[in-house]
PDB file of C-alpha atoms in Angstrom:
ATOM      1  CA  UNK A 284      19.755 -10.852   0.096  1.00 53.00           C
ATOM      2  CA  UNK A 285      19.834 -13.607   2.957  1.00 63.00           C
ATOM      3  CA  UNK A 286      16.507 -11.447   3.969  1.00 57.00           C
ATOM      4  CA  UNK A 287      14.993 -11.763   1.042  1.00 58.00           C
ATOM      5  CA  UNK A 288      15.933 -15.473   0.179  1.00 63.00           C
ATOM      6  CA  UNK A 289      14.495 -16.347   3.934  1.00 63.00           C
ATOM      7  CA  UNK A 290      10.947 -14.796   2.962  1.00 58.00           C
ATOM      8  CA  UNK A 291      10.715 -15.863  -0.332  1.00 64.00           C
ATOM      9  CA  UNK A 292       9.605 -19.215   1.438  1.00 64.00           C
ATOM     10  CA  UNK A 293       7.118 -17.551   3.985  1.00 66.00           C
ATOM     11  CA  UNK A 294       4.123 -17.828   1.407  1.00 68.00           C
ATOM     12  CA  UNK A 295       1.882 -15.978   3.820  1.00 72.00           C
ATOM     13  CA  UNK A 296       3.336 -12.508   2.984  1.00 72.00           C
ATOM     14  CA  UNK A 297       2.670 -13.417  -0.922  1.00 72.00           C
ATOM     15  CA  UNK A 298      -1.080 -15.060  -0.338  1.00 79.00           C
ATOM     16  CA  UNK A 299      -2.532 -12.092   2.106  1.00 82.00           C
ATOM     17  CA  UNK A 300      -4.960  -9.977   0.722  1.00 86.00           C
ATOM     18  CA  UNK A 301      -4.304  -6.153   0.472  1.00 88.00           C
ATOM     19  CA  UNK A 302      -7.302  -5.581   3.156  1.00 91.00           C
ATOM     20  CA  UNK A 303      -5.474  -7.737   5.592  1.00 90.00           C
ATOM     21  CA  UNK A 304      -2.366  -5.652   4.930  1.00 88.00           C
ATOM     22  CA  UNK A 305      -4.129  -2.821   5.377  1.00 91.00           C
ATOM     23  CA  UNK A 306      -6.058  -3.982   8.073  1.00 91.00           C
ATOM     24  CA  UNK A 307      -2.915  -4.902   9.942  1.00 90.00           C
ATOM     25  CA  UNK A 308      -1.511  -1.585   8.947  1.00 92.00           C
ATOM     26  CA  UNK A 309      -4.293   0.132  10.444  1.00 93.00           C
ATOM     27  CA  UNK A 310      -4.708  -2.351  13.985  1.00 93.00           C
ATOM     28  CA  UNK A 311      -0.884  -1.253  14.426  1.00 91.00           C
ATOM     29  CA  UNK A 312      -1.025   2.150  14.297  1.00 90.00           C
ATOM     30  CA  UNK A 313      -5.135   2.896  15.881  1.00 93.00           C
ATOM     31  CA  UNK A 314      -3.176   0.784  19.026  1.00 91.00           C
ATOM     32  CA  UNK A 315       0.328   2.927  18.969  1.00 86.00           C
ATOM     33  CA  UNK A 316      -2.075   5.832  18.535  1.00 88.00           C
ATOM     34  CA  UNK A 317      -4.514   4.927  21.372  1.00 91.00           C
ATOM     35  CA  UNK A 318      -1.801   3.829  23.824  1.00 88.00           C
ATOM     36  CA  UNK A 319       0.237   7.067  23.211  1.00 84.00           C
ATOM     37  CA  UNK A 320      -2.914   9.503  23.924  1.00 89.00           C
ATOM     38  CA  UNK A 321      -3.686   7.634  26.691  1.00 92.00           C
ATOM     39  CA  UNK A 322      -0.057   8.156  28.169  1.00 88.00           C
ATOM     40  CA  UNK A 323      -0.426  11.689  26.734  1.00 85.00           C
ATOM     41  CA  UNK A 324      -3.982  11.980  29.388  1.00 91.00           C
ATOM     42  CA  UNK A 325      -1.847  10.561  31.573  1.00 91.00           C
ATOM     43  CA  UNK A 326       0.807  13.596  32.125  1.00 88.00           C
ATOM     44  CA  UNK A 327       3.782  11.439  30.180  1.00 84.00           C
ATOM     45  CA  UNK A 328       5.421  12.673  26.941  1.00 80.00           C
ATOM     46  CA  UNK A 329       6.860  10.354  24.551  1.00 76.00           C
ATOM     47  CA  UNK A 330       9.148  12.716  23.161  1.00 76.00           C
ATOM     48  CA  UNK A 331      10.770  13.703  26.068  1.00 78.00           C
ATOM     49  CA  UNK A 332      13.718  12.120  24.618  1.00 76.00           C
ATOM     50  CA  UNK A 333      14.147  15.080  21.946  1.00 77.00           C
ATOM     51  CA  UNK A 334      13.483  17.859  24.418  1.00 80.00           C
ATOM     52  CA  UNK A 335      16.497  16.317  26.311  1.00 82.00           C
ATOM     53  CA  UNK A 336      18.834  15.737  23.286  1.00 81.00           C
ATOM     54  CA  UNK A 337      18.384  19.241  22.237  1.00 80.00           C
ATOM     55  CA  UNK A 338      19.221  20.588  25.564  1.00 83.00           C
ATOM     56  CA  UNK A 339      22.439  18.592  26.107  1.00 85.00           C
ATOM     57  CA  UNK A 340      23.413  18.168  22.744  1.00 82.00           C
ATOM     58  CA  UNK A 341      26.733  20.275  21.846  1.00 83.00           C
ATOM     59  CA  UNK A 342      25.111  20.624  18.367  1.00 83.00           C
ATOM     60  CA  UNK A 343      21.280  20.761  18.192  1.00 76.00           C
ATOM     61  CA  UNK A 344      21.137  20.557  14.860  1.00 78.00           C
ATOM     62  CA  UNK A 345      22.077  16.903  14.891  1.00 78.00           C
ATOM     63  CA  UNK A 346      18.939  15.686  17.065  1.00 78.00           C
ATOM     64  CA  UNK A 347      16.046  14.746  14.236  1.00 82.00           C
ATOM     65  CA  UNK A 348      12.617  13.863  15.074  1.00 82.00           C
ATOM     66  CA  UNK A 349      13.211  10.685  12.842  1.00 83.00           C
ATOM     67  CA  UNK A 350      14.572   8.997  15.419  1.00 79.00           C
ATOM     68  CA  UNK A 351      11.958   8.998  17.736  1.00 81.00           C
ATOM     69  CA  UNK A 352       9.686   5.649  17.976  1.00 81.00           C
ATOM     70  CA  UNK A 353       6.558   7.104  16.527  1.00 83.00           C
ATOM     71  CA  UNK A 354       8.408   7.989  13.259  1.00 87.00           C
ATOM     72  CA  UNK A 355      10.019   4.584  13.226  1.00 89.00           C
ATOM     73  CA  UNK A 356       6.509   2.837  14.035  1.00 90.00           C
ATOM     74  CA  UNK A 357       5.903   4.934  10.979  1.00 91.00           C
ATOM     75  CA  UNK A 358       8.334   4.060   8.740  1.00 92.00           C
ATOM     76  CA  UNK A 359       7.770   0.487   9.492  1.00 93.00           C
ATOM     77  CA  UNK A 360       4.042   0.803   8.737  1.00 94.00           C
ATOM     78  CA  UNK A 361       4.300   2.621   5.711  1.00 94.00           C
ATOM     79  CA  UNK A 362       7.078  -0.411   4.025  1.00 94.00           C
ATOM     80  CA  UNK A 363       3.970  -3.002   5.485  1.00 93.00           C
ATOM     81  CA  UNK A 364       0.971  -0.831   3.444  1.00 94.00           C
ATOM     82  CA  UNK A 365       3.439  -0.681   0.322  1.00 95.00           C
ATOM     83  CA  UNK A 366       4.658  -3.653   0.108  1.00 92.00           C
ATOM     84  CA  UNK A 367       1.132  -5.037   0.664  1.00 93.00           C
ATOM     85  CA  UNK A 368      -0.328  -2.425  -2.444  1.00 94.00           C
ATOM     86  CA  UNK A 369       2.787  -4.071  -4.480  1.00 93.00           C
ATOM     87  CA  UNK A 370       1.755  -7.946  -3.685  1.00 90.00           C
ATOM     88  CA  UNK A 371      -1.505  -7.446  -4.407  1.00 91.00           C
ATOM     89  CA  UNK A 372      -1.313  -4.299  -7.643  1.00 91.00           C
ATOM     90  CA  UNK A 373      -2.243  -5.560 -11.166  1.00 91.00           C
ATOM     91  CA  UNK A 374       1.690  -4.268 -11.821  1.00 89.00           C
ATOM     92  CA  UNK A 375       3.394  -7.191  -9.381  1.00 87.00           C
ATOM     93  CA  UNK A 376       0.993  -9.635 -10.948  1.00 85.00           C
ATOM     94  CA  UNK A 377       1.459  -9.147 -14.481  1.00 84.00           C
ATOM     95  CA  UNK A 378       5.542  -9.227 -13.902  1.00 83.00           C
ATOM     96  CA  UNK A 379       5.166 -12.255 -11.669  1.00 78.00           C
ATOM     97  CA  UNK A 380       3.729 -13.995 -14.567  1.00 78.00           C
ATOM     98  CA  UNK A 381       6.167 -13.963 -17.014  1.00 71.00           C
ATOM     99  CA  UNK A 382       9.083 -16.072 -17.107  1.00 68.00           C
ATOM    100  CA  UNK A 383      11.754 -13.135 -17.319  1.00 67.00           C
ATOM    101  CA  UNK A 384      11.688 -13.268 -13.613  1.00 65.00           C
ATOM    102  CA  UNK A 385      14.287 -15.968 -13.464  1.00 72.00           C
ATOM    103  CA  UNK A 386      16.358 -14.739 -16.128  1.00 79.00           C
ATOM    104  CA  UNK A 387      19.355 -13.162 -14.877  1.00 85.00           C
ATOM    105  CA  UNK A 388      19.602  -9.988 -17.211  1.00 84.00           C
ATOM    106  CA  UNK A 389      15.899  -8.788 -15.979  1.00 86.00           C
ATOM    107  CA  UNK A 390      17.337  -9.351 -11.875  1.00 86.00           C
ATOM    108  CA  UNK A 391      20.294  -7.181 -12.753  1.00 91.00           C
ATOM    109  CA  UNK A 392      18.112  -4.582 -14.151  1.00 90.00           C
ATOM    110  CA  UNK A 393      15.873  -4.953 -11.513  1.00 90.00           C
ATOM    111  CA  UNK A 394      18.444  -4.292  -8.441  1.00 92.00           C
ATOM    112  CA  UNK A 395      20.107  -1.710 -10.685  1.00 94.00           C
ATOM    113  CA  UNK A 396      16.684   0.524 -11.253  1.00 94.00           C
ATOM    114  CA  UNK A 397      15.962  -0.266  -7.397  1.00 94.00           C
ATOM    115  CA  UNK A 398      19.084   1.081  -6.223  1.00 95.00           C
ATOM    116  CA  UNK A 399      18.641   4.399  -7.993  1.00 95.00           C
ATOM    117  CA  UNK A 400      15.374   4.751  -7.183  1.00 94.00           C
ATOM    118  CA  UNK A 401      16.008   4.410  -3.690  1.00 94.00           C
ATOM    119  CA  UNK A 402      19.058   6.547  -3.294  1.00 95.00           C
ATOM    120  CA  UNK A 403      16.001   8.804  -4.883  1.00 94.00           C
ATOM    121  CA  UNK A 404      14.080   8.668  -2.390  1.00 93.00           C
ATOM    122  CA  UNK A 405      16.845   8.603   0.120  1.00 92.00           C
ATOM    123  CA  UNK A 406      17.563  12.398  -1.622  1.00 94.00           C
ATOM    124  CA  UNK A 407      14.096  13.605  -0.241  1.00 92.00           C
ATOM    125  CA  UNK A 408      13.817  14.483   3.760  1.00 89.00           C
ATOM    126  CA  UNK A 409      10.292  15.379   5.226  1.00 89.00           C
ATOM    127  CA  UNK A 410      10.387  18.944   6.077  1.00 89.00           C
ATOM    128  CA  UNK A 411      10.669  18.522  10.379  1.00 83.00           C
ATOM    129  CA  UNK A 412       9.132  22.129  11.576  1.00 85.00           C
ATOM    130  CA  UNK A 413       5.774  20.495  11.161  1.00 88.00           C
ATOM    131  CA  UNK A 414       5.458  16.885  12.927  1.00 85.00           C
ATOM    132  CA  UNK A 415       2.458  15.706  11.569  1.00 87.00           C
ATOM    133  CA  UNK A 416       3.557  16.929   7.953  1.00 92.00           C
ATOM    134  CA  UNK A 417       6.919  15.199   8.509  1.00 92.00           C
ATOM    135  CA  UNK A 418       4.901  12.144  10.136  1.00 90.00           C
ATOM    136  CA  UNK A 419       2.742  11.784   6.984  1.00 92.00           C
ATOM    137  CA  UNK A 420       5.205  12.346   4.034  1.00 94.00           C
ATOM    138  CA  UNK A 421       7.917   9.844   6.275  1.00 93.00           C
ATOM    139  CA  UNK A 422       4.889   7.270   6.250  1.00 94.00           C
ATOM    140  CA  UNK A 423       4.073   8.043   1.832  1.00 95.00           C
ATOM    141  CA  UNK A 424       7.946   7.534   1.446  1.00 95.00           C
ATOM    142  CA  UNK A 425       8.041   4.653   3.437  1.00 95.00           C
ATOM    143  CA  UNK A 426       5.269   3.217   1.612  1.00 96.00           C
ATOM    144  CA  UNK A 427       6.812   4.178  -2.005  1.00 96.00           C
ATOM    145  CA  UNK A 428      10.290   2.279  -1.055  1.00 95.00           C
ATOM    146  CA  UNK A 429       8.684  -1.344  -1.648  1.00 94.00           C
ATOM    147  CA  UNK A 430       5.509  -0.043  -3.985  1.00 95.00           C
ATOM    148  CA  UNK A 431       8.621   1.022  -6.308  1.00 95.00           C
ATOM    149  CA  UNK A 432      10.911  -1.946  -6.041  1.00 94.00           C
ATOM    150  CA  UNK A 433       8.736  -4.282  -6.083  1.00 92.00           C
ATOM    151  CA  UNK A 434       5.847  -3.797  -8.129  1.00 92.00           C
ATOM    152  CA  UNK A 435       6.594  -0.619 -10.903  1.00 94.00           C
ATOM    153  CA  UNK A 436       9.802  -1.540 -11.559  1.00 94.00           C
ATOM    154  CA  UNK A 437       9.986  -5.157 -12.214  1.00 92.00           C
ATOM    155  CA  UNK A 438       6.639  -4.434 -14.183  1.00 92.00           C
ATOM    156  CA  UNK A 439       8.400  -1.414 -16.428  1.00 91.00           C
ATOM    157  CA  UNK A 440      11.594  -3.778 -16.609  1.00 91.00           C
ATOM    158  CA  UNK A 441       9.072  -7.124 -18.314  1.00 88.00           C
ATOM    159  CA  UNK A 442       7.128  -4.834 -20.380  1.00 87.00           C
ATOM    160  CA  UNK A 443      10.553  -3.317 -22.152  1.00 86.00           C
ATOM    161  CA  UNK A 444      11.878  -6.658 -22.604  1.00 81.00           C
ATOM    162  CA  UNK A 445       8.836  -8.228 -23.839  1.00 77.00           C
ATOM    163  CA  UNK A 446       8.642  -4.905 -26.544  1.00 76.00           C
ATOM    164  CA  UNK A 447      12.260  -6.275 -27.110  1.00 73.00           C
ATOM    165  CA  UNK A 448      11.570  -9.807 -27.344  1.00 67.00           C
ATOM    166  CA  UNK A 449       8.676  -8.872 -29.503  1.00 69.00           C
ATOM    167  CA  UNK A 450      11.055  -6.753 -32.181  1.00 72.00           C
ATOM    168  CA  UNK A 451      14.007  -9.387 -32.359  1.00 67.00           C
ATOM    169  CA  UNK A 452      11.171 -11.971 -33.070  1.00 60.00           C
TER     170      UNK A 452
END
């Protein structure tokens, strides 16, 4: 919350476009991708961490290849694409709009929906035997964590209490 209440003020992350997010998105990981094949040319493995986690580990089962720091760069990029699709979707805009944002009933619902749809997608784990499959659904569910939270839901949340509003009127 303390998060959230400190960016509310940044009004950068609410006025850039969805091509700078995505630019930025892109930048990030071209450079991450660039620097680690040129390590790569260079003889030095970035994963060597795993390799040597399995081998000590008294349980191998318990070393996952989302801890390394390409599925965290990852992670992190995918919650910067989403949360720039949400800020800049039609869905974010029209909720934004209306004045049930400040109401407390339509926050409550909104934290409620968001915490079941992200112990939803906290259910689903990336299949691991195949990196670059696990690499690319890690980034889509990374990207669906803010795209859900904050631009479907509080837009499904408005348009069932404006149908609401509309009825008792």
């Amino acid at each position: 919350m303390a998060v959230a209440k400190t960016f509310q003020h940044v009004r950068c992350i609410y006025q850039a476009s969805f091509h700078q997010y995505l630019g930025i998105t892109f930048f990030l990981f071209s450079f991450t991708l660039g620097f680690y094949l040129l390590l790569w040319t260079f003889g030095v493995d970035l994963l060597w961490t795993l390799e040597k986690a399995q081998k000590w580990c008294s349980n191998p089962e318990w070393v996952h290849i989302d801890t390394t720091p390409f599925a965290s760069l990852l992670r992190n990029l995918g919650i910067l694409f989403g949360l720039g699709l949400a800020l800049n979707s039609h869905l974010y805009q029209e909720s934004s709009r209306l004045k049930q944002g400040q109401q407390l009933p339509f926050r409550l619902g909104c934290i409620a929906a968001s915490l079941l749809i992200l112990h939803v997608f906290d259910a689903f784990k990336p299949p691991s035997h195949m990196q670059l499959l696990f690499y690319a659904l890690s980034f889509c569910k990374s990207a669906a964590v803010p795209l859900a939270t904050v631009g479907l839901i509080p837009y499904c949340l408005s348009q069932l209490l404006a149908t609401q509003d509309k009825k008792a009127a």
